[in-house]
Amino acid sequence: MAFQQRVFSGVQPTGNLHLGNYLGAIVKFVALQQSHDCIYCVVDMHAITVWQDPVELPRATREVTAAFLACGIDPKKHIIFNQSQVAEHAELAWVFNCVARVGWLNRMTQFKEKAGKDRENASVGLYVYPNLMAADILVYRATHVPVGEDQKQHLELSRDIAQKFNNDFSASIAARGFGDAFFPQPEPLIQGPATRVMSLRDGTKKMSKSDPSDYSRINLTDDADAIAQKVRKAKTDPDALPSEAKGLEDRPEAENLVGIYAALKEVPAADVLGEFGGAQFSTFKSALVDLAVAKLGPIGAETKRLMGDPAYIDSVLADGSNRAREIAAQTMSAVKDIIGFIRH
Ligand code: AQP
């Protein structure tokens, strides 16, 4: 069956958005608006898999929304909304809790990393997080999902869930005129030189909101001074930059900074090495500061300006939630029929 092409992705309101979120996901959200219908979600229900302060959560939800707008997502042509306002996400997630297998979830590395040694004490929500993520995508029968490399395994699980649902209910799906598949196999879009931006303090660790050191990441709302300080203090090695990609092997910090520069400048990493091969890090870091300030400065300023108008941000979320709900309700009605739930 041919599915209408549709993009879905989400970002958690769990702290400051950083360069990894921006280059790994949001830049792609913006580009895909030209070619697809897009739905971008502030996934507040995912956020509460780890306790969130009820005073901070709405602020963080508005800040992610403001960042989406500041980066250039058009809320009229596309949809921006917060997950908790469309109940069908949770409804479909329950169905998927009954489709996905315990063995599949046991293989999820993100749960292992986030729960750590204290697994018994992790929330059940954190464990079934990937089922909710599958519901987020499939409740819109979305076909393409731009994400960073860290979400690859969860996307594979979403595909497995879609396939098992299609198999488990194949006769019912066909009887209702949906052909041989009700859900598409959503395709991850993980491309470019910055699919996994690493910490500025340790090139083997992902740049992350939860790293205790603010020097490990560049936040989208950092001012020029903060960006300059963080880049200058970023860990490097004593050698000059190589002129070819092979020279970055076993130099994770150098590779990371080159990847960041390439992604911000929207050129291949080879071009960056062509330009800076043989240069010392001090020279390269100065160029990186200029580029990062030029790219991120206007986004940070616009995010802050929008945060001064929470009523406008809330109106964007309300309008987006209404439009998202219409699509999600149609999917959920069909899912209920397919499963055999009586609808009144
Ligand atoms: N370092 C990264 N490099 C590239 N992409 C990244 N993403 C996150 N970190 C990087 C991508 O950003 C999108 C939104 O992520 P999220 O906020 O939903 O989830 P997250 O992965 O939990 O973010 P953090 O910063 O890593 O938070 P913590 O500290 O809680 O682990 C996703 O598409 C993600 O791939």
Tab-separated table of C-alpha atoms and ligand atoms in Angstrom:
chain	number	residue	atom	x	y	z
A	1	MET	CA	0.000	0.000	0.000
A	2	ALA	CA	1.250	3.506	-0.837
A	3	PHE	CA	1.239	5.853	2.152
A	4	GLN	CA	1.000	9.605	2.010
A	5	GLN	CA	4.475	10.924	2.802
A	6	ARG	CA	4.519	12.647	6.171
A	7	VAL	CA	7.312	13.675	8.538
A	8	PHE	CA	7.051	13.368	12.320
A	9	SER	CA	9.633	14.044	15.015
A	10	GLY	CA	9.776	15.187	18.621
A	11	VAL	CA	12.022	16.892	21.149
A	12	GLN	CA	11.784	16.521	24.924
A	13	PRO	CA	11.311	19.610	27.087
A	14	THR	CA	13.894	18.426	29.593
A	15	GLY	CA	16.368	21.293	29.744
A	16	ASN	CA	18.256	23.605	27.457
A	17	LEU	CA	18.321	22.628	23.821
A	18	HIS	CA	21.889	22.204	22.662
A	19	LEU	CA	23.911	22.069	19.477
A	20	GLY	CA	23.376	18.286	19.241
A	21	ASN	CA	19.589	18.678	19.211
A	22	TYR	CA	19.965	21.496	16.679
A	23	LEU	CA	22.344	19.819	14.198
A	24	GLY	CA	21.108	16.253	14.745
A	25	ALA	CA	17.415	17.055	14.457
A	26	ILE	CA	16.070	20.613	14.219
A	27	VAL	CA	18.098	21.693	11.150
A	28	LYS	CA	16.569	18.730	9.333
A	29	PHE	CA	13.077	19.573	10.605
A	30	VAL	CA	13.462	22.977	8.969
A	31	ALA	CA	14.751	21.620	5.625
A	32	LEU	CA	12.032	18.960	5.317
A	33	GLN	CA	9.306	21.618	5.358
A	34	GLN	CA	10.092	22.311	1.692
A	35	SER	CA	9.289	18.788	0.537
A	36	HIS	CA	6.883	17.232	3.079
A	37	ASP	CA	3.935	17.789	5.394
A	38	CYS	CA	5.611	17.941	8.796
A	39	ILE	CA	4.436	17.420	12.366
A	40	TYR	CA	6.838	18.507	15.120
A	41	CYS	CA	6.027	17.642	18.686
A	42	VAL	CA	7.261	18.812	22.064
A	43	VAL	CA	7.139	15.427	23.769
A	44	ASP	CA	6.177	16.382	27.309
A	45	MET	CA	4.874	12.873	28.063
A	46	HIS	CA	8.300	11.436	27.291
A	47	ALA	CA	9.838	14.056	29.585
A	48	ILE	CA	7.944	12.767	32.637
A	49	THR	CA	9.494	9.296	32.341
A	50	VAL	CA	11.992	11.029	34.643
A	51	TRP	CA	10.487	13.324	37.322
A	52	GLN	CA	10.030	16.906	36.140
A	53	ASP	CA	9.356	19.970	38.254
A	54	PRO	CA	5.754	21.106	37.487
A	55	VAL	CA	6.898	24.741	37.521
A	56	GLU	CA	9.818	24.120	35.151
A	57	LEU	CA	8.026	21.783	32.676
A	58	PRO	CA	5.737	24.443	31.093
A	59	ARG	CA	8.703	26.824	30.790
A	60	ALA	CA	10.787	24.167	29.062
A	61	THR	CA	7.836	23.218	26.811
A	62	ARG	CA	7.475	26.853	25.719
A	63	GLU	CA	11.228	27.147	25.213
A	64	VAL	CA	11.397	24.172	22.834
A	65	THR	CA	8.402	25.612	20.962
A	66	ALA	CA	10.094	29.025	20.794
A	67	ALA	CA	13.287	27.381	19.491
A	68	PHE	CA	11.314	25.548	16.774
A	69	LEU	CA	9.836	28.875	15.682
A	70	ALA	CA	13.148	30.737	15.948
A	71	CYS	CA	14.852	28.111	13.770
A	72	GLY	CA	12.266	28.682	11.052
A	73	ILE	CA	9.529	26.066	11.426
A	74	ASP	CA	6.302	27.494	10.027
A	75	PRO	CA	3.438	26.635	12.423
A	76	LYS	CA	0.748	27.511	9.872
A	77	LYS	CA	1.962	25.382	6.961
A	78	HIS	CA	3.039	22.567	9.308
A	79	ILE	CA	2.098	21.485	12.833
A	80	ILE	CA	3.814	22.287	16.135
A	81	PHE	CA	2.111	20.976	19.281
A	82	ASN	CA	2.714	19.372	22.661
A	83	GLN	CA	2.146	15.649	22.960
A	84	SER	CA	0.030	15.579	26.149
A	85	GLN	CA	-2.754	17.513	24.377
A	86	VAL	CA	-3.470	14.704	21.916
A	87	ALA	CA	-4.700	11.784	24.004
A	88	GLU	CA	-4.468	9.384	21.063
A	89	HIS	CA	-0.681	9.119	21.618
A	90	ALA	CA	-1.271	7.435	24.976
A	91	GLU	CA	-4.161	5.370	23.631
A	92	LEU	CA	-2.137	3.937	20.761
A	93	ALA	CA	0.853	3.427	23.066
A	94	TRP	CA	-1.301	1.072	25.152
A	95	VAL	CA	-2.149	-0.951	22.057
A	96	PHE	CA	1.568	-1.072	21.232
A	97	ASN	CA	2.366	-2.199	24.791
A	98	CYS	CA	0.327	-5.244	23.835
A	99	VAL	CA	2.012	-5.665	20.427
A	100	ALA	CA	5.685	-5.147	21.377
A	101	ARG	CA	7.494	-8.017	23.126
A	102	VAL	CA	9.336	-7.749	26.438
A	103	GLY	CA	12.432	-9.182	24.740
A	104	TRP	CA	12.443	-6.290	22.248
A	105	LEU	CA	12.380	-3.683	25.012
A	106	ASN	CA	15.058	-5.527	26.969
A	107	ARG	CA	17.452	-4.863	24.101
A	108	MET	CA	17.033	-1.066	24.175
A	109	THR	CA	20.408	0.435	25.064
A	110	GLN	CA	19.003	3.853	25.988
A	111	PHE	CA	16.978	2.330	28.832
A	112	LYS	CA	20.068	0.529	30.087
A	113	GLU	CA	22.094	3.763	29.953
A	114	LYS	CA	19.435	5.961	31.554
A	115	ALA	CA	18.315	3.491	34.223
A	116	GLY	CA	21.933	2.635	35.019
A	117	LYS	CA	22.583	0.320	37.945
A	118	ASP	CA	19.389	1.358	39.739
A	119	ARG	CA	17.085	-0.353	37.243
A	120	GLU	CA	14.547	-1.515	39.834
A	121	ASN	CA	13.934	2.114	40.699
A	122	ALA	CA	13.450	3.401	37.123
A	123	SER	CA	9.891	4.324	36.125
A	124	VAL	CA	7.892	1.827	34.085
A	125	GLY	CA	7.395	4.739	31.667
A	126	LEU	CA	11.134	4.894	30.990
A	127	TYR	CA	11.077	1.198	30.112
A	128	VAL	CA	8.129	1.448	27.679
A	129	TYR	CA	9.267	4.832	26.300
A	130	PRO	CA	10.014	3.313	22.855
A	131	ASN	CA	6.412	2.055	22.559
A	132	LEU	CA	5.127	5.597	23.152
A	133	MET	CA	7.622	6.832	20.574
A	134	ALA	CA	6.275	4.310	18.058
A	135	ALA	CA	2.750	5.568	18.834
A	136	ASP	CA	3.858	9.210	18.367
A	137	ILE	CA	5.019	8.411	14.849
A	138	LEU	CA	2.403	5.901	13.789
A	139	VAL	CA	-0.659	7.733	15.119
A	140	TYR	CA	0.035	10.057	12.143
A	141	ARG	CA	1.047	7.101	9.946
A	142	ALA	CA	4.231	9.108	9.373
A	143	THR	CA	6.661	7.786	6.779
A	144	HIS	CA	9.848	9.747	7.619
A	145	VAL	CA	11.438	10.556	10.977
A	146	PRO	CA	14.445	12.915	11.196
A	147	VAL	CA	16.441	12.051	14.339
A	148	GLY	CA	19.977	11.900	15.676
A	149	GLU	CA	21.955	8.667	15.587
A	150	ASP	CA	21.048	7.900	19.230
A	151	GLN	CA	17.419	7.280	18.232
A	152	LYS	CA	18.209	4.696	15.530
A	153	GLN	CA	17.430	1.688	17.702
A	154	HIS	CA	14.090	3.158	18.812
A	155	LEU	CA	13.153	3.767	15.183
A	156	GLU	CA	13.939	0.147	14.366
A	157	LEU	CA	11.598	-0.878	17.164
A	158	SER	CA	8.869	1.367	15.720
A	159	ARG	CA	9.270	-0.451	12.420
A	160	ASP	CA	9.030	-3.834	14.148
A	161	ILE	CA	5.879	-2.749	15.978
A	162	ALA	CA	4.267	-1.490	12.751
A	163	GLN	CA	5.081	-4.758	11.025
A	164	LYS	CA	3.811	-6.957	13.864
A	165	PHE	CA	0.563	-4.976	14.095
A	166	ASN	CA	0.121	-5.321	10.326
A	167	ASN	CA	0.754	-9.099	10.570
A	168	ASP	CA	-1.274	-9.745	13.726
A	169	PHE	CA	-4.346	-8.041	12.271
A	170	SER	CA	-3.779	-8.683	8.551
A	171	ALA	CA	-7.245	-10.147	7.843
A	172	SER	CA	-9.025	-7.366	9.699
A	173	ILE	CA	-6.861	-4.723	7.984
A	174	ALA	CA	-7.652	-6.138	4.541
A	175	ALA	CA	-11.377	-6.502	5.354
A	176	ARG	CA	-11.516	-2.784	6.145
A	177	GLY	CA	-9.996	-1.813	2.812
A	178	PHE	CA	-6.495	-0.931	4.024
A	179	GLY	CA	-4.785	-3.511	1.819
A	180	ASP	CA	-1.931	-5.485	3.365
A	181	ALA	CA	-0.619	-2.841	5.769
A	182	PHE	CA	-2.348	-0.290	7.974
A	183	PHE	CA	0.853	1.267	9.314
A	184	PRO	CA	3.813	2.322	7.138
A	185	GLN	CA	7.359	1.321	8.009
A	186	PRO	CA	8.675	4.700	9.194
A	187	GLU	CA	12.078	5.531	7.766
A	188	PRO	CA	14.714	7.138	9.955
A	189	LEU	CA	16.430	10.152	8.356
A	190	ILE	CA	19.880	10.170	9.953
A	191	GLN	CA	22.178	12.035	7.604
A	192	GLY	CA	24.993	14.562	7.389
A	193	PRO	CA	28.200	15.262	9.298
A	194	ALA	CA	26.576	15.813	12.737
A	195	THR	CA	24.218	12.912	13.422
A	196	ARG	CA	25.993	12.364	16.739
A	197	VAL	CA	27.477	15.537	18.192
A	198	MET	CA	29.844	14.693	21.029
A	199	SER	CA	30.554	16.430	24.332
A	200	LEU	CA	33.078	19.273	24.141
A	201	ARG	CA	34.788	17.820	27.221
A	202	ASP	CA	34.978	14.202	26.042
A	203	GLY	CA	34.802	13.238	22.379
A	204	THR	CA	33.594	9.724	23.236
A	205	LYS	CA	30.424	10.908	25.039
A	206	LYS	CA	27.269	12.257	23.374
A	207	MET	CA	26.542	15.968	23.877
A	208	SER	CA	23.566	15.805	26.199
A	209	LYS	CA	21.199	17.988	28.224
A	210	SER	CA	21.826	15.936	31.338
A	211	ASP	CA	25.639	16.245	31.418
A	212	PRO	CA	26.417	18.016	34.715
A	213	SER	CA	29.058	20.214	33.025
A	214	ASP	CA	27.614	23.126	31.035
A	215	TYR	CA	31.019	23.294	29.306
A	216	SER	CA	30.219	19.967	27.637
A	217	ARG	CA	27.605	21.559	25.376
A	218	ILE	CA	26.674	24.719	23.497
A	219	ASN	CA	23.111	25.693	24.357
A	220	LEU	CA	20.960	27.339	21.709
A	221	THR	CA	20.448	30.285	24.060
A	222	ASP	CA	24.152	30.779	24.900
A	223	ASP	CA	25.402	34.286	24.114
A	224	ALA	CA	28.534	35.022	22.061
A	225	ASP	CA	30.792	35.122	25.143
A	226	ALA	CA	29.577	31.759	26.417
A	227	ILE	CA	30.003	30.157	22.976
A	228	ALA	CA	33.538	31.580	22.692
A	229	GLN	CA	34.519	30.358	26.159
A	230	LYS	CA	33.135	26.874	25.619
A	231	VAL	CA	34.780	26.405	22.217
A	232	ARG	CA	38.127	27.729	23.495
A	233	LYS	CA	38.009	25.340	26.453
A	234	ALA	CA	36.874	22.384	24.311
A	235	LYS	CA	39.168	19.388	24.699
A	236	THR	CA	41.552	18.796	21.779
A	237	ASP	CA	44.863	17.021	21.206
A	238	PRO	CA	48.282	18.601	20.610
A	239	ASP	CA	48.525	17.819	16.868
A	240	ALA	CA	47.596	20.136	14.009
A	241	LEU	CA	44.445	19.409	11.993
A	242	PRO	CA	44.918	16.793	9.260
A	243	SER	CA	44.103	17.523	5.631
A	244	GLU	CA	42.278	14.228	5.099
A	245	ALA	CA	39.544	12.337	6.970
A	246	LYS	CA	41.899	9.411	7.668
A	247	GLY	CA	43.932	11.718	9.899
A	248	LEU	CA	40.923	12.096	12.241
A	249	GLU	CA	40.950	8.394	13.178
A	250	ASP	CA	41.412	7.917	16.949
A	251	ARG	CA	41.072	11.689	17.440
A	252	PRO	CA	37.423	11.890	18.606
A	253	GLU	CA	37.595	15.496	19.822
A	254	ALA	CA	39.139	16.737	16.573
A	255	GLU	CA	36.624	14.748	14.537
A	256	ASN	CA	33.762	16.201	16.572
A	257	LEU	CA	34.839	19.833	16.113
A	258	VAL	CA	35.375	19.323	12.384
A	259	GLY	CA	31.914	17.700	12.116
A	260	ILE	CA	30.320	20.610	13.986
A	261	TYR	CA	32.045	23.150	11.740
A	262	ALA	CA	31.017	21.253	8.589
A	263	ALA	CA	27.398	20.953	9.712
A	264	LEU	CA	27.131	24.617	10.707
A	265	LYS	CA	28.667	25.705	7.399
A	266	GLU	CA	26.618	23.111	5.472
A	267	VAL	CA	29.675	21.712	3.647
A	268	PRO	CA	31.247	18.220	3.678
A	269	ALA	CA	33.873	17.566	6.376
A	270	ALA	CA	36.447	17.030	3.585
A	271	ASP	CA	36.069	20.707	2.583
A	272	VAL	CA	36.774	21.790	6.168
A	273	LEU	CA	39.918	19.669	6.246
A	274	GLY	CA	40.908	21.072	2.841
A	275	GLU	CA	40.670	24.575	4.326
A	276	PHE	CA	42.192	23.956	7.784
A	277	GLY	CA	44.529	20.981	7.197
A	278	GLY	CA	47.884	21.798	8.875
A	279	ALA	CA	46.385	24.597	11.023
A	280	GLN	CA	46.662	24.635	14.825
A	281	PHE	CA	43.508	24.241	16.906
A	282	SER	CA	43.749	27.850	18.107
A	283	THR	CA	43.201	29.064	14.529
A	284	PHE	CA	40.446	26.555	13.842
A	285	LYS	CA	38.666	27.274	17.120
A	286	SER	CA	38.581	31.019	16.361
A	287	ALA	CA	36.921	30.289	13.025
A	288	LEU	CA	34.497	27.898	14.752
A	289	VAL	CA	33.550	30.539	17.327
A	290	ASP	CA	32.808	33.084	14.565
A	291	LEU	CA	30.720	30.575	12.644
A	292	ALA	CA	28.804	29.303	15.693
A	293	VAL	CA	28.055	32.847	16.909
A	294	ALA	CA	26.890	33.895	13.432
A	295	LYS	CA	24.577	30.861	13.124
A	296	LEU	CA	23.298	30.481	16.689
A	297	GLY	CA	23.249	34.118	17.832
A	298	PRO	CA	20.080	35.082	15.903
A	299	ILE	CA	18.328	31.850	16.962
A	300	GLY	CA	19.098	32.440	20.630
A	301	ALA	CA	17.962	36.076	20.421
A	302	GLU	CA	14.703	35.163	18.671
A	303	THR	CA	14.024	32.326	21.150
A	304	LYS	CA	14.444	34.770	24.024
A	305	ARG	CA	12.192	37.334	22.319
A	306	LEU	CA	9.449	34.738	21.784
A	307	MET	CA	9.731	33.592	25.401
A	308	GLY	CA	8.595	37.107	26.318
A	309	ASP	CA	5.245	36.358	24.694
A	310	PRO	CA	4.003	33.098	26.261
A	311	ALA	CA	0.417	33.767	25.103
A	312	TYR	CA	1.576	33.623	21.482
A	313	ILE	CA	3.538	30.393	22.082
A	314	ASP	CA	0.510	28.825	23.768
A	315	SER	CA	-1.698	29.836	20.830
A	316	VAL	CA	0.710	28.059	18.437
A	317	LEU	CA	0.557	24.899	20.579
A	318	ALA	CA	-3.237	25.040	20.900
A	319	ASP	CA	-3.752	25.452	17.154
A	320	GLY	CA	-1.238	22.691	16.385
A	321	SER	CA	-2.810	20.345	18.946
A	322	ASN	CA	-6.251	20.806	17.379
A	323	ARG	CA	-4.947	19.999	13.918
A	324	ALA	CA	-2.854	17.048	15.138
A	325	ARG	CA	-5.842	15.634	17.042
A	326	GLU	CA	-7.945	15.512	13.867
A	327	ILE	CA	-5.390	13.262	12.138
A	328	ALA	CA	-4.705	11.143	15.218
A	329	ALA	CA	-8.418	10.587	15.911
A	330	GLN	CA	-8.911	9.132	12.433
A	331	THR	CA	-6.055	6.675	12.924
A	332	MET	CA	-7.297	5.672	16.365
A	333	SER	CA	-10.852	5.043	15.134
A	334	ALA	CA	-9.487	2.765	12.423
A	335	VAL	CA	-7.203	0.986	14.929
A	336	LYS	CA	-10.191	0.317	17.212
A	337	ASP	CA	-12.166	-1.150	14.316
A	338	ILE	CA	-9.196	-3.270	13.236
A	339	ILE	CA	-8.672	-4.641	16.739
A	340	GLY	CA	-12.371	-5.297	17.312
A	341	PHE	CA	-13.256	-2.681	19.928
A	342	ILE	CA	-16.941	-1.655	19.695
A	343	ARG	CA	-17.160	2.095	19.070
A	344	HIS	CA	-20.225	4.071	20.230
B	1	AQP	N1	24.403	14.780	20.757
B	1	AQP	C1	23.491	14.676	19.814
B	1	AQP	N2	23.852	14.649	18.501
B	1	AQP	C2	22.919	14.555	17.506
B	1	AQP	N3	21.584	14.500	17.753
B	1	AQP	C3	21.186	14.527	19.040
B	1	AQP	N4	19.959	14.493	19.607
B	1	AQP	C4	20.085	14.550	20.970
B	1	AQP	N5	21.381	14.619	21.309
B	1	AQP	C5	22.096	14.612	20.129
B	1	AQP	C6	18.726	14.426	18.855
B	1	AQP	O1	17.887	15.511	19.251
B	1	AQP	C7	16.525	15.097	19.133
B	1	AQP	C8	15.797	15.450	20.392
B	1	AQP	O2	16.362	14.759	21.480
B	1	AQP	P1	15.547	14.616	22.806
B	1	AQP	O3	15.543	15.891	23.520
B	1	AQP	O4	14.227	14.080	22.535
B	1	AQP	O5	16.246	13.484	23.570
B	1	AQP	P2	17.604	13.187	24.190
B	1	AQP	O6	18.346	12.290	23.276
B	1	AQP	O7	17.263	12.644	25.509
B	1	AQP	O8	18.396	14.529	24.395
B	1	AQP	P3	19.649	14.599	25.286
B	1	AQP	O9	20.187	15.944	25.154
B	1	AQP	O10	20.611	13.513	25.001
B	1	AQP	O11	19.045	14.425	26.742
B	1	AQP	P4	19.516	13.483	27.892
B	1	AQP	O12	20.600	14.231	28.526
B	1	AQP	O13	18.297	13.376	28.750
B	1	AQP	O14	19.975	12.193	27.314
B	1	AQP	C9	16.521	13.602	18.833
B	1	AQP	O15	16.273	13.411	17.449
B	1	AQP	C10	17.921	13.173	19.182
B	1	AQP	O16	18.352	12.087	18.380
